[in-house]
Amino acid sequence: MNLKDKVCIITGAASGIGHGIAKRYIADGAKVVIADLKLDAAQKTADDLTAQGPGEAIAVEMDVTNEDQVNAGIAKVIETWGRIDVLVSNAGVQIVHPLQDFPFEQWKKMLSIHLDGAFLTTKAVLPHMYEAGSGSIIFMGSVHSKEASPLKSAYVTAKHGLLGLARVISKEGAKHGVRANVICPGFVKTPLVEKQIPEQARDLGISEDEVVNKIMLGETVDQEFTTIEDVAEVAHVFAAFPTNALTGQSLVVSHGWYMN
Ligand code: NAD
């Protein structure tokens, strides 16, 4: 199972987990599209990873909530490489508030980035995958696709929703050789998580150490963060797996925080 010459689009790949997945795919010889909000950050990532090889990367400016930008980005990929084998819908943000104070605009923004983003990118790549008779779609879920935490109503709602969308894609896509799966990481130290530590300490009235050791890692089997490389390895398996035997699934990678 390898990704040599496979064309893989990864949203939110200029940072964190998406960047790590891009690095893993390029190490395996893939042609990777770094799709992110800001072209300069995406371009820098693409240049750095191409220099590492043996695969190569291009950058695409894409706000995953904007249908025109998504469609233009996918059109650029087709123009450049003529096919799409893998979509990793990974772009995401976190906004925490107690439910009674959650601003409606921020609720809508959260659902839009996570759910509209997954829908719009999937809708744009499916015709190309169906034409080729194969494809792998991967959503970046979370332990919060299965569990709830205080302050994270919009995030938990969106991440649960991705499970449903992946299952529908699995059923509609099967006859075209298209699979869909969800990765559900525990806490990974990326900018998204670093930002939450002081915010949660403030909102919950506890110290930052308590946020890390009790809230983030308290339920793990070994009090360890999941790493970007752990998640990238799972993303490699889902991308490279060759048949519909592995579809409609979600895999939790969280040091045992959530077991199912
Ligand atoms: P990150 O902040 O390091 O990276 C997120 C990337 O998404 C950034 O490059 C950002 O520019 C991009 N992005 C944000 N909004 C976008 C938009 N509208 N269009 C295109 N790109 C956009 O965060 P991360 O921790 O690497 O998170 C990546 C994914 O992993 C998210 O979906 C997140 O919910 C999920 N996740 C993270 C953790 C964790 O602990 N870090 C755990 C479980 C799931």
Coordinates of C-alpha atoms and ligand atoms in Angstrom, one line a residue:
M1 CA 0.0 0.0 0.0
N2 CA 1.7 3.2 -1.1
L3 CA 0.8 6.6 -2.4
K4 CA 3.4 7.0 -5.1
D5 CA 2.1 9.5 -7.8
K6 CA -1.4 9.6 -6.1
V7 CA -2.9 13.1 -6.2
C8 CA -3.9 14.0 -2.6
I9 CA -5.7 17.2 -1.6
I10 CA -5.3 18.2 2.1
T11 CA -7.2 21.2 3.4
G12 CA -5.7 23.2 6.3
A13 CA -2.4 21.7 5.3
A14 CA -0.3 24.8 6.1
S15 CA -0.2 24.0 9.8
G16 CA -0.5 21.3 12.4
I17 CA -2.1 18.0 11.6
G18 CA -2.7 18.8 7.9
H19 CA 1.0 19.7 7.5
G20 CA 2.0 16.4 9.1
I21 CA -0.2 14.4 6.8
A22 CA 1.2 16.2 3.8
K23 CA 4.7 15.4 4.9
R24 CA 3.9 11.7 5.4
Y25 CA 2.2 11.5 1.9
I26 CA 5.1 13.3 0.2
A27 CA 7.6 10.9 1.9
D28 CA 5.7 8.1 0.2
G29 CA 6.0 9.8 -3.3
A30 CA 2.5 11.4 -3.5
K31 CA 1.6 14.6 -5.4
V32 CA 0.1 16.7 -2.6
V33 CA -2.1 19.8 -2.8
I34 CA -1.6 22.2 0.2
A35 CA -5.1 23.9 0.3
D36 CA -5.3 26.7 3.0
L37 CA -6.7 30.1 3.7
K38 CA -3.5 32.1 2.9
L39 CA -1.6 31.4 -0.3
D40 CA 1.8 32.5 1.1
A41 CA 1.6 30.1 4.0
A42 CA 0.4 27.3 1.7
Q43 CA 3.2 28.1 -0.8
K44 CA 5.9 28.0 1.8
T45 CA 4.7 24.6 3.1
A46 CA 4.5 23.3 -0.5
D47 CA 8.1 24.5 -1.3
D48 CA 9.5 23.1 2.0
L49 CA 7.9 19.7 1.5
T50 CA 8.8 19.5 -2.2
A51 CA 12.4 20.1 -1.2
Q52 CA 12.2 17.0 1.1
G53 CA 10.7 14.8 -1.6
P54 CA 10.4 12.3 -3.1
G55 CA 6.9 13.4 -3.8
E56 CA 5.9 17.0 -4.7
A57 CA 3.4 19.7 -3.6
I58 CA 1.6 22.6 -5.0
A59 CA -0.3 25.3 -3.1
V60 CA -3.9 26.4 -3.5
E61 CA -5.6 29.3 -1.8
M62 CA -8.9 28.0 -0.5
D63 CA -11.4 29.0 2.1
V64 CA -13.3 25.8 2.5
T65 CA -16.6 27.7 3.3
N66 CA -16.6 29.5 0.0
E67 CA -18.0 27.3 -2.8
D68 CA -16.4 29.4 -5.6
Q69 CA -13.0 29.1 -4.0
V70 CA -13.3 25.4 -3.4
N71 CA -14.4 24.8 -7.0
A72 CA -11.6 27.0 -8.4
G73 CA -9.1 25.2 -6.3
I74 CA -10.2 21.7 -7.4
A75 CA -10.2 23.0 -11.1
K76 CA -6.6 24.0 -10.6
V77 CA -5.7 20.6 -9.4
I78 CA -7.3 18.9 -12.4
E79 CA -5.5 21.4 -14.7
T80 CA -2.2 20.6 -13.0
W81 CA -2.3 16.9 -12.4
G82 CA -5.5 15.7 -14.2
R83 CA -6.9 13.5 -11.4
I84 CA -7.7 13.4 -7.7
D85 CA -7.2 10.2 -5.7
V86 CA -7.5 11.4 -2.1
L87 CA -9.2 14.2 -0.2
V88 CA -8.4 14.9 3.4
S89 CA -10.9 17.4 4.7
N90 CA -8.9 18.6 7.7
A91 CA -9.3 22.4 7.9
G92 CA -10.7 23.4 11.3
V93 CA -10.8 25.9 14.1
Q94 CA -11.9 25.8 17.7
I95 CA -14.1 28.3 19.5
V96 CA -15.0 27.7 23.1
H97 CA -17.9 29.3 25.1
P98 CA -20.5 28.1 27.6
L99 CA -23.6 27.3 25.6
Q100 CA -25.7 30.1 27.0
D101 CA -23.1 32.6 25.9
F102 CA -22.2 31.1 22.5
P103 CA -22.5 33.9 20.0
F104 CA -24.8 32.7 17.1
E105 CA -22.3 34.1 14.5
Q106 CA -19.5 32.0 16.0
W107 CA -21.7 28.9 16.1
K108 CA -22.5 29.3 12.4
K109 CA -18.8 29.9 11.6
M110 CA -17.8 26.7 13.4
L111 CA -20.4 24.6 11.6
S112 CA -19.5 26.2 8.3
I113 CA -15.8 25.5 8.5
H114 CA -16.2 21.9 9.6
L115 CA -19.4 20.8 7.9
D116 CA -19.8 23.0 4.8
G117 CA -16.0 22.6 4.3
A118 CA -16.4 18.8 4.2
F119 CA -19.5 18.9 2.1
L120 CA -18.2 21.4 -0.5
T121 CA -14.8 19.8 -1.0
T122 CA -16.4 16.3 -1.2
K123 CA -19.0 17.6 -3.7
A124 CA -16.2 19.1 -5.9
V125 CA -13.9 16.0 -5.9
L126 CA -16.6 13.3 -6.4
P127 CA -17.2 13.7 -10.1
H128 CA -13.5 13.2 -10.8
M129 CA -13.3 10.2 -8.4
Y130 CA -16.4 8.7 -9.9
E131 CA -15.0 9.1 -13.4
A132 CA -11.8 7.3 -12.4
G133 CA -13.7 4.6 -10.5
S134 CA -11.7 5.1 -7.3
G135 CA -11.0 7.5 -4.5
S136 CA -10.5 7.9 -0.8
I137 CA -12.1 10.6 1.3
I138 CA -10.9 11.2 4.8
F139 CA -12.5 13.6 7.3
M140 CA -10.7 14.9 10.3
G141 CA -13.1 14.1 13.1
S142 CA -12.0 14.0 16.8
V143 CA -12.7 12.1 20.0
H144 CA -15.4 14.8 20.0
S145 CA -17.1 12.9 17.2
K146 CA -18.0 10.4 19.9
E147 CA -17.6 12.3 23.2
A148 CA -18.7 15.6 24.6
S149 CA -16.9 18.2 26.6
P150 CA -18.2 21.4 28.2
L151 CA -17.7 24.7 26.3
K152 CA -17.4 22.9 22.9
S153 CA -21.0 22.7 21.7
A154 CA -20.4 23.8 18.1
Y155 CA -17.2 21.7 17.8
V156 CA -18.8 18.5 19.2
T157 CA -21.9 19.0 17.0
A158 CA -19.8 19.5 13.9
K159 CA -17.5 16.6 14.6
H160 CA -20.4 14.2 15.3
G161 CA -21.9 15.4 12.0
L162 CA -18.9 14.3 10.0
L163 CA -19.6 10.6 10.9
G164 CA -23.0 10.8 9.3
L165 CA -21.6 12.5 6.1
A166 CA -18.8 9.9 5.8
R167 CA -21.4 7.1 6.1
V168 CA -23.6 8.5 3.3
I169 CA -20.6 9.0 1.0
S170 CA -19.6 5.3 1.7
K171 CA -23.1 4.2 0.6
E172 CA -23.3 6.5 -2.5
G173 CA -19.7 6.1 -3.5
A174 CA -19.2 2.3 -3.1
K175 CA -20.3 1.4 -6.7
H176 CA -17.8 4.0 -8.0
G177 CA -15.0 2.6 -5.8
V178 CA -15.0 5.7 -3.5
R179 CA -14.5 5.2 0.2
A180 CA -14.9 7.6 3.1
N181 CA -13.6 7.3 6.7
V182 CA -13.1 9.5 9.7
I183 CA -10.0 9.9 11.9
C184 CA -10.8 10.8 15.5
P185 CA -7.7 12.1 17.3
G186 CA -7.3 12.9 21.0
F187 CA -5.5 16.1 21.9
V188 CA -2.5 16.9 19.6
K189 CA -0.2 19.8 20.5
T190 CA -0.9 22.2 17.5
P191 CA -1.7 25.9 17.4
L192 CA -5.4 25.0 17.7
V193 CA -4.8 23.3 21.1
E194 CA -2.1 25.7 22.4
K195 CA -4.7 28.5 22.0
Q196 CA -7.3 26.5 24.0
I197 CA -5.2 26.0 27.2
P198 CA -5.4 29.6 28.5
E199 CA -9.0 30.0 27.2
Q200 CA -10.2 27.0 29.1
A201 CA -8.2 27.9 32.2
R202 CA -10.0 31.2 32.2
D203 CA -13.5 29.9 31.4
L204 CA -13.3 27.0 33.9
G205 CA -11.5 28.9 36.6
I206 CA -8.6 26.4 36.9
S207 CA -4.8 26.6 36.2
E208 CA -3.3 25.8 32.8
D209 CA -1.6 22.7 34.2
E210 CA -4.9 21.5 35.3
V211 CA -6.4 22.0 31.8
V212 CA -3.6 19.9 30.4
N213 CA -3.4 17.2 33.0
K214 CA -7.0 16.8 34.0
I215 CA -9.1 18.0 31.0
M216 CA -6.9 17.1 28.0
L217 CA -5.0 14.1 29.2
G218 CA -6.9 13.0 32.4
E219 CA -8.7 10.1 30.7
T220 CA -5.8 8.8 28.6
V221 CA -4.1 5.5 29.6
D222 CA -0.6 7.2 29.9
Q223 CA -1.2 11.0 30.2
E224 CA 0.4 11.5 26.8
F225 CA -0.6 13.8 23.9
T226 CA -1.4 12.1 20.6
T227 CA 1.2 13.3 18.0
I228 CA 0.9 14.7 14.6
E229 CA 2.9 11.7 13.3
D230 CA 0.4 9.3 14.9
V231 CA -2.5 10.9 13.1
A232 CA -0.6 11.1 9.8
E233 CA 0.1 7.3 10.0
V234 CA -3.6 6.6 10.3
A235 CA -4.3 9.1 7.4
H236 CA -1.8 7.1 5.3
V237 CA -3.6 3.8 5.9
F238 CA -7.0 5.3 5.1
A239 CA -5.6 6.9 1.9
A240 CA -3.7 3.9 0.6
F241 CA -6.1 1.1 1.5
P242 CA -7.2 -0.3 -1.8
T243 CA -10.8 -1.6 -1.4
N244 CA -14.2 -0.9 -0.1
A245 CA -13.5 -3.3 2.8
L246 CA -12.5 -0.2 4.8
T247 CA -15.2 2.4 4.4
G248 CA -17.7 4.2 6.5
Q249 CA -15.4 3.8 9.5
S250 CA -14.0 6.0 12.2
L251 CA -10.7 5.3 14.0
V252 CA -9.9 6.9 17.4
V253 CA -6.3 7.6 17.9
S254 CA -6.2 9.1 21.4
H255 CA -3.9 7.2 23.9
G256 CA -7.1 5.4 25.1
W257 CA -9.0 8.5 26.1
Y258 CA -12.0 7.1 24.3
M259 CA -12.4 3.4 23.7
N260 CA -14.9 1.8 21.4
Ligands
NAD1 P1 -4.1 24.2 13.2 O1 -4.7 25.4 13.7 O2 -2.7 23.8 13.5 O3 -4.4 24.1 11.6 C1 -5.6 24.3 11.0 C2 -5.4 24.8 9.6 O4 -6.7 25.0 9.0 C3 -4.7 26.2 9.5 O5 -3.6 26.1 8.6 C4 -5.7 27.1 9.1 O6 -5.3 28.2 8.3 C5 -6.7 26.2 8.3 N1 -8.0 26.7 8.1 C6 -8.8 27.3 9.1 N2 -10.0 27.7 8.6 C7 -9.9 27.4 7.2 C8 -10.8 27.6 6.2 N3 -12.0 28.2 6.3 N4 -10.4 27.2 4.9 C9 -9.2 26.6 4.7 N5 -8.3 26.4 5.7 C10 -8.7 26.8 7.0 O7 -5.1 23.0 13.8 P2 -4.9 21.4 13.9 O8 -4.9 21.1 15.3 O9 -3.9 20.9 13.0 O10 -6.4 21.0 13.4 C11 -6.6 20.3 12.1 C12 -7.9 19.5 12.2 O11 -7.7 18.5 13.2 C13 -9.1 20.3 12.6 O12 -10.2 19.8 11.9 C14 -9.3 19.9 14.1 O13 -10.6 20.1 14.5 C15 -8.8 18.5 14.1 N6 -8.4 18.0 15.4 C16 -7.4 18.6 16.1 C17 -7.1 18.0 17.3 C18 -5.9 18.6 18.1 O14 -5.8 18.3 19.3 N7 -5.1 19.5 17.6 C19 -7.7 16.9 17.9 C20 -8.8 16.4 17.1 C21 -9.1 16.9 15.9

